[in-house]
mmCIF file of C-alpha atoms and ligand atoms in Angstrom:
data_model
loop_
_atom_site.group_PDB
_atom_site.id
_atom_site.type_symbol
_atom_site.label_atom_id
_atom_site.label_comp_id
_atom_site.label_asym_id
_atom_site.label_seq_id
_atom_site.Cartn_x
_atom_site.Cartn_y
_atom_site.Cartn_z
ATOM 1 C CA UNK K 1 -119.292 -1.810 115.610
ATOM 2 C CA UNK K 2 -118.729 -5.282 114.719
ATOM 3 C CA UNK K 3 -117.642 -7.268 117.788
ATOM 4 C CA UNK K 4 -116.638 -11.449 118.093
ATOM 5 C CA UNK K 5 -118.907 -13.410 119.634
ATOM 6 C CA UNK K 6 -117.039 -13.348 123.139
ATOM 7 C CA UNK K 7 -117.477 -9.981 123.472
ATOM 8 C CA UNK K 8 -121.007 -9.983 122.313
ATOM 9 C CA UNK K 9 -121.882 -12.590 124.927
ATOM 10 C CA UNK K 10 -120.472 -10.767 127.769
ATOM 11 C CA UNK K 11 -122.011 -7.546 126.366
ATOM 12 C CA UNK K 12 -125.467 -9.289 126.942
ATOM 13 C CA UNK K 13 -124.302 -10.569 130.249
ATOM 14 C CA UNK K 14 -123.814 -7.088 131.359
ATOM 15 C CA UNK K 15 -127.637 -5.555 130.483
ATOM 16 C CA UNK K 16 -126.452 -4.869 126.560
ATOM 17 C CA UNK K 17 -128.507 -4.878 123.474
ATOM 18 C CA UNK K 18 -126.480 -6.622 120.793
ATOM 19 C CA UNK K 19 -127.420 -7.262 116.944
ATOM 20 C CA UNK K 20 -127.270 -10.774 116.537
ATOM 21 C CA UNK K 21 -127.425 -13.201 113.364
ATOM 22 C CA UNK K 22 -129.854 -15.723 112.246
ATOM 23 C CA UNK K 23 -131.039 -17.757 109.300
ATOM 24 C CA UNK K 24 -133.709 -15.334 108.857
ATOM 25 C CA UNK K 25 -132.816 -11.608 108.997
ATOM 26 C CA UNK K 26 -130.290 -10.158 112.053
ATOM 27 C CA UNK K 27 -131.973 -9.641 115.536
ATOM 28 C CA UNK K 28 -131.322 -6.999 118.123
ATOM 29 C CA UNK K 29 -130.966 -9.301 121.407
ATOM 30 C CA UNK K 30 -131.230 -8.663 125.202
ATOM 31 C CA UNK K 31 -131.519 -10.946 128.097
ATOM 32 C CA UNK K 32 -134.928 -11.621 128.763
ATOM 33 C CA UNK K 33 -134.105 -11.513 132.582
ATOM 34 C CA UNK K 34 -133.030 -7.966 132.505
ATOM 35 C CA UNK K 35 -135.711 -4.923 132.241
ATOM 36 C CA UNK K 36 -133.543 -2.140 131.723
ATOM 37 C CA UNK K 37 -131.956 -4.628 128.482
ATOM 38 C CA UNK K 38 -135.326 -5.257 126.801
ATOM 39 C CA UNK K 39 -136.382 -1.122 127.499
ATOM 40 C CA UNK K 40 -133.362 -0.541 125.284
ATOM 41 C CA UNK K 41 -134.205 -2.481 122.436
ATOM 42 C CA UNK K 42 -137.593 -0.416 122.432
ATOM 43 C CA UNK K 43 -135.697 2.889 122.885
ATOM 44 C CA UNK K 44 -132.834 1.661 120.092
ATOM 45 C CA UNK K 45 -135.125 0.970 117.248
ATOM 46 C CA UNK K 46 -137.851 3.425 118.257
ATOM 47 C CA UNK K 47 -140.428 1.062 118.767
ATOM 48 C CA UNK K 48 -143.281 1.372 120.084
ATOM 49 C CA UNK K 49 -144.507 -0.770 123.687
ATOM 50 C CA UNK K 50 -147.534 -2.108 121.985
ATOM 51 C CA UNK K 51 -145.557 -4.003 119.951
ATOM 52 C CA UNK K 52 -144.330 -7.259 121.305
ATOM 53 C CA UNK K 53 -140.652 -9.579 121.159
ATOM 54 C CA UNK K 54 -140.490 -12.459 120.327
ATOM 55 C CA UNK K 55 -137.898 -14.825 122.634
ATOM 56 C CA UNK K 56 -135.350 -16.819 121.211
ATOM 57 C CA UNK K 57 -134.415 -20.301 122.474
ATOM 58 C CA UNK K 58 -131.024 -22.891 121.538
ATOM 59 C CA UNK K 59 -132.589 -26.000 122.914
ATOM 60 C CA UNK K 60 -136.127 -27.432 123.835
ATOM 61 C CA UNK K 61 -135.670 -28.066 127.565
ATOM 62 C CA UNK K 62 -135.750 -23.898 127.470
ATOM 63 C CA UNK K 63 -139.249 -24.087 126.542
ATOM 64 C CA UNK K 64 -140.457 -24.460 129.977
ATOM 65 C CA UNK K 65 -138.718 -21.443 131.117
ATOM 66 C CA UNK K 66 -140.649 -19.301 128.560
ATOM 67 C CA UNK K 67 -143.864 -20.916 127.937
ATOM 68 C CA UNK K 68 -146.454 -22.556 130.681
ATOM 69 C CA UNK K 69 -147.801 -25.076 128.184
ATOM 70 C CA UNK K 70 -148.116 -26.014 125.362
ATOM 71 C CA UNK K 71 -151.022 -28.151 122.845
ATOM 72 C CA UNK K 72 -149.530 -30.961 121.255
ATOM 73 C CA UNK K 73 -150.140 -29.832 117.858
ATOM 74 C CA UNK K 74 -148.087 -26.819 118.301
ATOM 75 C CA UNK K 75 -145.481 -29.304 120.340
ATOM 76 C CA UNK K 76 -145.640 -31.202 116.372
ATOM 77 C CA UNK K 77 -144.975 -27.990 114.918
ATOM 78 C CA UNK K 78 -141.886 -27.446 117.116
ATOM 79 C CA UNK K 79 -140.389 -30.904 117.410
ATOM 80 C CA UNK K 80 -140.525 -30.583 113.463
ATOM 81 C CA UNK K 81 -139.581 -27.707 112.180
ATOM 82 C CA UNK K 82 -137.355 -26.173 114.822
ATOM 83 C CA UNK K 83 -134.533 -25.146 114.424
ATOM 84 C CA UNK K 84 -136.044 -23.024 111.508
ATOM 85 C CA UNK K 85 -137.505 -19.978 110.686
ATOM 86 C CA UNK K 86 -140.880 -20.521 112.785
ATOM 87 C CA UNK K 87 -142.068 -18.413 115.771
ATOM 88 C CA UNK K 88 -145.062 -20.193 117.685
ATOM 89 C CA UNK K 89 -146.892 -18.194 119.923
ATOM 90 C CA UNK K 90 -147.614 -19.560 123.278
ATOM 91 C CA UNK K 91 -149.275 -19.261 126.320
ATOM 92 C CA UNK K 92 -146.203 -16.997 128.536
ATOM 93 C CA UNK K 93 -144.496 -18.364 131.607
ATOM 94 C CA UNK K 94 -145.528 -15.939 134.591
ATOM 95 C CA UNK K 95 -141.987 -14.814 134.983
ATOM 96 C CA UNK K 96 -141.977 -13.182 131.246
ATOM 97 C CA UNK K 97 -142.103 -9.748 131.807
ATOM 98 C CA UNK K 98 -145.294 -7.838 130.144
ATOM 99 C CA UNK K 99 -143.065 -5.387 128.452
ATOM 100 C CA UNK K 100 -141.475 -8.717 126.210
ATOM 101 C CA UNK K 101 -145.501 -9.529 125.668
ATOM 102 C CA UNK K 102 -147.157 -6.031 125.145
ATOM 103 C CA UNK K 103 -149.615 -7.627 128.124
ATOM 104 C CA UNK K 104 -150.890 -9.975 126.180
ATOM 105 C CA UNK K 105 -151.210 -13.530 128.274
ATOM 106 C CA UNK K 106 -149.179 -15.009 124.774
ATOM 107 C CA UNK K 107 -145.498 -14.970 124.111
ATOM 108 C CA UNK K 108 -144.013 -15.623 120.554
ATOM 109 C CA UNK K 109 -140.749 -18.275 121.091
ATOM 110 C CA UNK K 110 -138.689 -19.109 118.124
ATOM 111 C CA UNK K 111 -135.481 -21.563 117.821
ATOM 112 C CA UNK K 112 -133.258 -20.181 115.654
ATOM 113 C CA UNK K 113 -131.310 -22.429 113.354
ATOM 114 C CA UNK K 114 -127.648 -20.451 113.233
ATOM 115 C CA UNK K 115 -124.925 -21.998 115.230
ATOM 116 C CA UNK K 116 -124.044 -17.787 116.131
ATOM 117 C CA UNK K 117 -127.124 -17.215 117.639
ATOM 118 C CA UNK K 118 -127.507 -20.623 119.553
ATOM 119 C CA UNK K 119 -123.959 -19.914 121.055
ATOM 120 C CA UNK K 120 -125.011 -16.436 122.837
ATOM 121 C CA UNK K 121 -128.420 -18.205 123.897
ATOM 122 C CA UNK K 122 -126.606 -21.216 125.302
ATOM 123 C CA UNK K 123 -124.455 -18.566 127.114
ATOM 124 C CA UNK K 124 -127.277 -16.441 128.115
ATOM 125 C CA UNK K 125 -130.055 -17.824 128.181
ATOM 126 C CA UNK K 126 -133.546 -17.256 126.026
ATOM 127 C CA UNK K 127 -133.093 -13.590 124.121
ATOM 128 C CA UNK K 128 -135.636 -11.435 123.253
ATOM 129 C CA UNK K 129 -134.966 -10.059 119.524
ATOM 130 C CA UNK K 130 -137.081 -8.264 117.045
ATOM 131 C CA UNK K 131 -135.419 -7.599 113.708
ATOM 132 C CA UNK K 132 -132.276 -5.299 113.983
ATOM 133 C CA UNK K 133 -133.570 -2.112 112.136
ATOM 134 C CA UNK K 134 -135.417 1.216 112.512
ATOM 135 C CA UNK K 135 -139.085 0.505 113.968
ATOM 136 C CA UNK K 136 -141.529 0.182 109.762
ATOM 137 C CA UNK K 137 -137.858 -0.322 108.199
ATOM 138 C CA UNK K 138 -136.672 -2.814 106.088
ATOM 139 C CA UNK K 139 -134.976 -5.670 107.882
ATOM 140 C CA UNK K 140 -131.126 -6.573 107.596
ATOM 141 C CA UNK K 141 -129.701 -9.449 106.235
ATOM 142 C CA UNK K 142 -125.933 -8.361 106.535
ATOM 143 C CA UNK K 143 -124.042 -6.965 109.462
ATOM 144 C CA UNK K 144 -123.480 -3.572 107.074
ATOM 145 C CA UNK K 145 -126.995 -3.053 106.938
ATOM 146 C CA UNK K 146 -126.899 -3.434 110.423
ATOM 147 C CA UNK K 147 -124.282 -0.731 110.959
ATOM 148 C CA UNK K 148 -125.677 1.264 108.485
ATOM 149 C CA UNK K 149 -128.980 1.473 110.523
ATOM 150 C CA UNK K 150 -127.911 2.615 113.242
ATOM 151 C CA UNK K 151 -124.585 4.344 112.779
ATOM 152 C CA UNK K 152 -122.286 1.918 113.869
ATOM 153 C CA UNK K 153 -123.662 2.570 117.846
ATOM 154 C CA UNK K 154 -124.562 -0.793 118.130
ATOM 155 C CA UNK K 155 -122.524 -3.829 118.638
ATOM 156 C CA UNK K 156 -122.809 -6.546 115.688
ATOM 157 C CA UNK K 157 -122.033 -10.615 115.496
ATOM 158 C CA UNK K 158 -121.507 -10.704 111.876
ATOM 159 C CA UNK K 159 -122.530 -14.068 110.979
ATOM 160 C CA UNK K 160 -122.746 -13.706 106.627
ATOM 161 C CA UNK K 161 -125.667 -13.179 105.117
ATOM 162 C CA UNK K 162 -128.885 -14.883 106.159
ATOM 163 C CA UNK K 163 -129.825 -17.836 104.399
ATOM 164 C CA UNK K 164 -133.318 -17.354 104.552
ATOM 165 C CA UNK K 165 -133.615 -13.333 104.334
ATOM 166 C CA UNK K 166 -136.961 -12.858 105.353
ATOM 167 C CA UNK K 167 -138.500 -13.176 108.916
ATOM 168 C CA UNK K 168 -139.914 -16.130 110.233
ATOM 169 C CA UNK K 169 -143.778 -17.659 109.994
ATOM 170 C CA UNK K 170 -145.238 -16.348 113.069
ATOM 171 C CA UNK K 171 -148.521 -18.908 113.670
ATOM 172 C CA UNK K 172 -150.638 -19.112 116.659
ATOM 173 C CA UNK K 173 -152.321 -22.397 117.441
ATOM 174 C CA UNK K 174 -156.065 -23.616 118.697
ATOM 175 C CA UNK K 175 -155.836 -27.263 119.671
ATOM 176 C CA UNK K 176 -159.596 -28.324 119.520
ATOM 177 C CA UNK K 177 -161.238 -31.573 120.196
ATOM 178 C CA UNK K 178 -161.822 -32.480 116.422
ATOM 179 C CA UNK K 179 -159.966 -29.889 114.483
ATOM 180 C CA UNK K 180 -156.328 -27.524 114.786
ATOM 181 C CA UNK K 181 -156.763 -23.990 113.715
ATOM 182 C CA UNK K 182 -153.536 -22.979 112.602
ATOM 183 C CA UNK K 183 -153.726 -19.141 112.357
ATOM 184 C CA UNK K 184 -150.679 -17.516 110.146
ATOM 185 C CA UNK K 185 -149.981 -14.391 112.312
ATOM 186 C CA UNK K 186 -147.007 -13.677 109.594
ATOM 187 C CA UNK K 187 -146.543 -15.440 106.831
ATOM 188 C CA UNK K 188 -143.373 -16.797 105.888
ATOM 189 C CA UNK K 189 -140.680 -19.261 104.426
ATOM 190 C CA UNK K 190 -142.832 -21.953 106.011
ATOM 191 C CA UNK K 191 -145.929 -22.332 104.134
ATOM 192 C CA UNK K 192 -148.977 -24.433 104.377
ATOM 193 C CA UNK K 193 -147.455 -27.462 103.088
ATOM 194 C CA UNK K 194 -144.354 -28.044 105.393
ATOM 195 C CA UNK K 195 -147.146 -26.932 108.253
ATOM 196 C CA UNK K 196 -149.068 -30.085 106.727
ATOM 197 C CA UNK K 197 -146.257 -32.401 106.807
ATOM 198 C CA UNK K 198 -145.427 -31.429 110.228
ATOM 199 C CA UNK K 199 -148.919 -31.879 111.362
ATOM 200 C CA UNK K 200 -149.571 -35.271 109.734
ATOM 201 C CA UNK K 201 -148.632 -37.827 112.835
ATOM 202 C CA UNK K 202 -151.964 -36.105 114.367
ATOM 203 C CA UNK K 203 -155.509 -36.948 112.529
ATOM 204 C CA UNK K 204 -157.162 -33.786 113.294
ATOM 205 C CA UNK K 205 -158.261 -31.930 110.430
ATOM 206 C CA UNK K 206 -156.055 -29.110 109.818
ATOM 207 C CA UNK K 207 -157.840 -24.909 109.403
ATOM 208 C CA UNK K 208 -155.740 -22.675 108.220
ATOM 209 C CA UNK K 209 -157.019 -18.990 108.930
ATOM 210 C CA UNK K 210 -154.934 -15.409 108.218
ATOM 211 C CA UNK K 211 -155.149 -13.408 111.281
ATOM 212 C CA UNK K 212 -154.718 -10.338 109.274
ATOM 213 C CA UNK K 213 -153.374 -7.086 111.146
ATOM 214 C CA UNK K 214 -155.430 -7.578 114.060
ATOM 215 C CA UNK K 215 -153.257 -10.732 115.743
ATOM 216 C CA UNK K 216 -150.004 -9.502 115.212
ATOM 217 C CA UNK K 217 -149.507 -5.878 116.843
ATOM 218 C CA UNK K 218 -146.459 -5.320 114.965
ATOM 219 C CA UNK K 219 -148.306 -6.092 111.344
ATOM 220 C CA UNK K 220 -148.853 -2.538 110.319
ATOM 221 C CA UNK K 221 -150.224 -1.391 106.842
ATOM 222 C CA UNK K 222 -146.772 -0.129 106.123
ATOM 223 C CA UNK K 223 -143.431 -2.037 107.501
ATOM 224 C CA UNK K 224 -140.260 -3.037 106.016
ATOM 225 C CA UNK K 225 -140.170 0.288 104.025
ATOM 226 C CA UNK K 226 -136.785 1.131 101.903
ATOM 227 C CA UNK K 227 -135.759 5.290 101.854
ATOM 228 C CA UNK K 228 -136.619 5.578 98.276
ATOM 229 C CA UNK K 229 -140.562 5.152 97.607
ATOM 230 C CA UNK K 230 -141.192 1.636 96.115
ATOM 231 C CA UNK K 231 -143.684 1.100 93.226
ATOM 232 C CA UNK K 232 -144.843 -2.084 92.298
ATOM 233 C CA UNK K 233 -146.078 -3.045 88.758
ATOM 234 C CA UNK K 234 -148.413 -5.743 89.590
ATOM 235 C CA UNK K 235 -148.119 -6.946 85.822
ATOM 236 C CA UNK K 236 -145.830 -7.354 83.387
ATOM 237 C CA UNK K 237 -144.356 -4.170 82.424
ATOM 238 C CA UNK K 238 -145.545 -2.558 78.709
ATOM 239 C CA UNK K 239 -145.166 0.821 77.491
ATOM 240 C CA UNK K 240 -148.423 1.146 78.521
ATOM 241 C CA UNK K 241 -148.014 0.595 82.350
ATOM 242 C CA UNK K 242 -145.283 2.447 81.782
ATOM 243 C CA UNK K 243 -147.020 5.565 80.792
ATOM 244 C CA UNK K 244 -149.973 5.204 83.175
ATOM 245 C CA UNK K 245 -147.025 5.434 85.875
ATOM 246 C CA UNK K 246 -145.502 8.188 84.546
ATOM 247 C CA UNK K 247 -148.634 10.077 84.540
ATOM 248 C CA UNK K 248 -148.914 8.930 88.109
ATOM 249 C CA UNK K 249 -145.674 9.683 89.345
ATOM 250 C CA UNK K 250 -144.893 12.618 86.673
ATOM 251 C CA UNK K 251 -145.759 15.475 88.676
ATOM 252 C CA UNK K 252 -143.498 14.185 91.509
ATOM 253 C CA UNK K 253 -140.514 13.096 90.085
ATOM 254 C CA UNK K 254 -138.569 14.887 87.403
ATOM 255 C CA UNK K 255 -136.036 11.858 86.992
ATOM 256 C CA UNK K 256 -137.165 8.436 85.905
ATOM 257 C CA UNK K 257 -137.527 5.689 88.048
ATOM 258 C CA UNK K 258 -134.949 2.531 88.677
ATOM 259 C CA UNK K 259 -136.370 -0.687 87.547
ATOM 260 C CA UNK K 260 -135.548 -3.317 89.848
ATOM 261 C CA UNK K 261 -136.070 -6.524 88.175
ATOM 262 C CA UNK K 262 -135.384 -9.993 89.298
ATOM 263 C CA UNK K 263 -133.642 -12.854 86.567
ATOM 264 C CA UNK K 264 -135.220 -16.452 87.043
ATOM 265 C CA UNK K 265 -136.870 -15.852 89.956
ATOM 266 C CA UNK K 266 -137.836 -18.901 92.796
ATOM 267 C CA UNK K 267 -139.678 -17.723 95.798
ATOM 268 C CA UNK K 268 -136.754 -19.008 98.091
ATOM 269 C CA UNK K 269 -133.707 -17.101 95.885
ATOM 270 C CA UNK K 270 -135.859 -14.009 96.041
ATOM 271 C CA UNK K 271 -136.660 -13.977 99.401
ATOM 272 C CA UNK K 272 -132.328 -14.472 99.992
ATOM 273 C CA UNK K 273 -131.252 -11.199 98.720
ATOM 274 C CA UNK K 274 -134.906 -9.284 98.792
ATOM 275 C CA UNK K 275 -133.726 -6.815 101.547
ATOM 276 C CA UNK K 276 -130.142 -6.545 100.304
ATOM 277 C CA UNK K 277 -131.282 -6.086 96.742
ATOM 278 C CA UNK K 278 -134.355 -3.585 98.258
ATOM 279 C CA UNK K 279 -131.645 -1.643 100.059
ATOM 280 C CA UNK K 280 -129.435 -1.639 96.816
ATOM 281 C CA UNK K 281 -132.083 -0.197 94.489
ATOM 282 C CA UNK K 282 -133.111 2.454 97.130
ATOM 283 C CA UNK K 283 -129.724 3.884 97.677
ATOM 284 C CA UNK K 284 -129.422 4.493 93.502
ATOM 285 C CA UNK K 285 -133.366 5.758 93.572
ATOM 286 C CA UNK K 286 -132.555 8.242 96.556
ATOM 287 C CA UNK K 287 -129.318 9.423 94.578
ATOM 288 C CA UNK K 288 -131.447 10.602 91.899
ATOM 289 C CA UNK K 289 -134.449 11.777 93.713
ATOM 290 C CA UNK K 290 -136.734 9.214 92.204
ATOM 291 C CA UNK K 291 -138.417 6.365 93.093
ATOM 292 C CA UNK K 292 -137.943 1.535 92.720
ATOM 293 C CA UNK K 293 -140.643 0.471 90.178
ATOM 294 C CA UNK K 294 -140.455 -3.621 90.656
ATOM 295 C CA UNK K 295 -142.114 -5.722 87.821
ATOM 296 C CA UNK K 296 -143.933 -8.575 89.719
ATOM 297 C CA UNK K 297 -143.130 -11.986 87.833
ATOM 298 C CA UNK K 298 -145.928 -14.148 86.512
ATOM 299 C CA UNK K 299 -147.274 -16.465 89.195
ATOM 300 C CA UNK K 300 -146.358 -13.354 91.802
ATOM 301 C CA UNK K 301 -150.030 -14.214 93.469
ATOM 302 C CA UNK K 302 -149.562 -17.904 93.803
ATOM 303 C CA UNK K 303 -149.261 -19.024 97.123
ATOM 304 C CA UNK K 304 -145.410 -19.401 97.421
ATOM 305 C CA UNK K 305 -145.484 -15.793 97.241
ATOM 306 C CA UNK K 306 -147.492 -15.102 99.935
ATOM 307 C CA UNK K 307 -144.765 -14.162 102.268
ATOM 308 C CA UNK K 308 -143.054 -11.975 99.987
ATOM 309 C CA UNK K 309 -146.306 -10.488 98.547
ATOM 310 C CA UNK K 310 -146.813 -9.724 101.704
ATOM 311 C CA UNK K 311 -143.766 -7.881 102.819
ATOM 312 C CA UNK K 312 -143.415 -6.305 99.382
ATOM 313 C CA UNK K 313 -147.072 -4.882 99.675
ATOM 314 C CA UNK K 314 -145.888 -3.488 103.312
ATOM 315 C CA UNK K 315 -142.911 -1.703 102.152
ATOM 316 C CA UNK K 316 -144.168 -0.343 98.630
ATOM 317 C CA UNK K 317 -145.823 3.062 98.952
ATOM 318 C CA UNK K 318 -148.199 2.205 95.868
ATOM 319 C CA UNK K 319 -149.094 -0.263 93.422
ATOM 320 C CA UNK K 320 -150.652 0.182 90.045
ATOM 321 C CA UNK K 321 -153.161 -2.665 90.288
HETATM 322 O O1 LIG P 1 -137.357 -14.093 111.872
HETATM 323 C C1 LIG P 1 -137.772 -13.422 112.830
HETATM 324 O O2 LIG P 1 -138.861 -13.654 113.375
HETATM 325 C C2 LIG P 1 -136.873 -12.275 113.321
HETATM 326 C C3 LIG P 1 -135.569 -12.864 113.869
HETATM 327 C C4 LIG P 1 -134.688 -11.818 114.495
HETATM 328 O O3 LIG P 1 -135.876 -13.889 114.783
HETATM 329 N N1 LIG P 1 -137.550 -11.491 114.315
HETATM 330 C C5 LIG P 1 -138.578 -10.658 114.007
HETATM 331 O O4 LIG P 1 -139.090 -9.960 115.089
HETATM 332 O O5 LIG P 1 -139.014 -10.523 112.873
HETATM 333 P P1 LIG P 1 -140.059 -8.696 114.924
HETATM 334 O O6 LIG P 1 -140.276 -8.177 116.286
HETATM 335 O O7 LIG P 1 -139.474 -7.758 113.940
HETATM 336 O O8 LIG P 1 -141.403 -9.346 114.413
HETATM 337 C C6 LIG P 1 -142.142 -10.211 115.266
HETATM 338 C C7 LIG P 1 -143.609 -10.108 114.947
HETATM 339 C C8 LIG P 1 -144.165 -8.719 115.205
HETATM 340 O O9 LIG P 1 -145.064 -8.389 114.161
HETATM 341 C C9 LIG P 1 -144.932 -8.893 116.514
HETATM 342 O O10 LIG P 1 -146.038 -8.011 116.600
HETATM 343 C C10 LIG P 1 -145.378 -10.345 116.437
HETATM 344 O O11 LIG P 1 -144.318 -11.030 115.791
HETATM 345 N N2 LIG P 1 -145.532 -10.903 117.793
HETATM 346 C C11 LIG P 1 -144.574 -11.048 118.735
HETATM 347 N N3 LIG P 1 -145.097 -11.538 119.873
HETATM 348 C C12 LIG P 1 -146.413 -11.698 119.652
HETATM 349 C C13 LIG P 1 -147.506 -12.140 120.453
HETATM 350 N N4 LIG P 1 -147.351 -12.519 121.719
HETATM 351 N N5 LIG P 1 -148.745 -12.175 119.889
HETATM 352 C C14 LIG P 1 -148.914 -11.787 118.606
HETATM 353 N N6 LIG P 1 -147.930 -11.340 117.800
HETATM 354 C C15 LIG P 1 -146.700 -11.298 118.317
HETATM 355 MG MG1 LIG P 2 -139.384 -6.424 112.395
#
């Protein structure tokens, strides 16, 4: 049910879980100070307790209400490129509760850069908010997808579509004497360049290193996954990949499969409609019992595709490389 902001704000004042927007894919929010708020965004999206929140802040004086310290590389990171789509994980303030942090001594805090969101913190104080969907589902990017998800039971800010419409880099930081790991937890719309750039007041030399699964608790094998199954080419289609799919796929589906195809394609205007265009060609795949087959484009294992290689990987079921 799609509610105005007012409403949404007092909903979260009274212990509420409320899908929220931001510039990166919609959130499902709670007060951090209330238990029984942040035990129903677990129970809502049927996610499991291992799995940590991240906290969302509207201003940097909030940062010592969530975080006991923090290096002054990762301070860099945040004085740059915050607001934005950039969760840093820090060491947690002692009154975070371990059920926001799966235990661990770290808490992810992001600053969200949409004036909805920042309203509702400013009213509320730091939210916890993982994405708004199913727990291994795809993410929304709309307030439809939102009540779509979860049958119009939960309430929804609709702020438009998200401008950046995947999640945010999630990096964790080791300040050393002569050198800053940065470790990329999650890839995302940040890459190592703006990272750079944002680091380059400090003279340390800059390691990047990807955590892999292991960091992240949430980063399973298979996330973000559409309804329909999702095939990816991993080269250009021919009739020849064509055939070796159909002999793949034959013996399971009768019908063939939709080709989802992107025109022109820039990492940023793909990312933008990647859920709402994932969502789309699932919806026609499911209606005839078949399957998405998605031609990667030439250049698809560059490195400005490493956050969408990476959710696209997550949420396909198979790829023919
Ligand atoms: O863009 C985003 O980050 C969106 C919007 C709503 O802000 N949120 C989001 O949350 O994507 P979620 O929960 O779907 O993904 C957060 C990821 C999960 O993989 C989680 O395991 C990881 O960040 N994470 C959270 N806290 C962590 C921590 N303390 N240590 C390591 N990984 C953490
Ligand atoms: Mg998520």
């Amino acid at each position: 049910m799609i509610v105005p902001v007012r409403e949404a704000s007092h909903l979260l004042q009274q212990g509420q879980v409320v899908a929220i927007p931001t510039e990166t894919v919609y959130g499902l929010a709670a007060r951090i100070d209330n238990i029984d708020a942040i035990k129903k965004i677990f129970s809502t999206k049927a996610r499991p307790f291992f799995d940590p929140l991240i906290v969302h802040i509207s201003n940097f004086s909030q940062l010592t209400q969530v975080t006991e310290s923090i290096s002054e590389s990762a301070n860099l990171l945040a004085k740059n490129l915050w607001p934005g789509p950039l969760t840093l994980i820090l060491k947690k303030h002692h009154s975070i509760s371990d059920l926001i942090t799966a235990g661990l001594p770290d808490v992810g805090v992001r600053f969200p850069k949409h004036a909805l969101a920042q309203e509702l913190i400013n009213d509320n104080g730091p939210l916890a908010a993982p994405s708004a969907n199913k727990f291994g589902k795809t993410s929304p990017t709309q307030a439809q997808h939102v009540e779509n998800e979860f049958q119009g039971q939960v309430a929804v800010v609709d702020g438009g579509n998200c401008n950046v419409g995947i999640e945010s880099t999630v990096l964790k930081i080791e300040e050393l004497p002569d050198k800053v790991n940065v470790i990329i937890v999650r890839p995302g719309s940040y890459g190592e360049q703006e990272i750079r750039v944002a680091l380059s007041s400090q003279k340390k030399e800059i390691h990047f290193i990807r955590s892999g699964s292991l960091a992240a608790p949430g980063q399973l094998e298979n996330h973000y996954q559409p309804d329909a199954p999702l095939v990816l080419s991993g080269s250009p289609w021919t009739p020849k990949t064509h055939q070796n799919i159909e002999h793949q796929l034959q013996k399971k589906y009768s019908t063939p499969p939709v080709f989802w195809k992107w025109e022109a394609p820039s990492p940023e205007l793909v990312a933008r409609r990647l859920y709402a265009s994932m969502r789309e060609h699932s919806v026609l795949a499911a209606k005839s019992n078949t399957y998405i087959y998605l031609e990667t484009p030439l250049g698809f294992q560059d490195k400005a595709w490493e956050a969408l290689r990476d959710r696209l990987n997550k949420a396909s079921s198979l790829s023919l490389d």
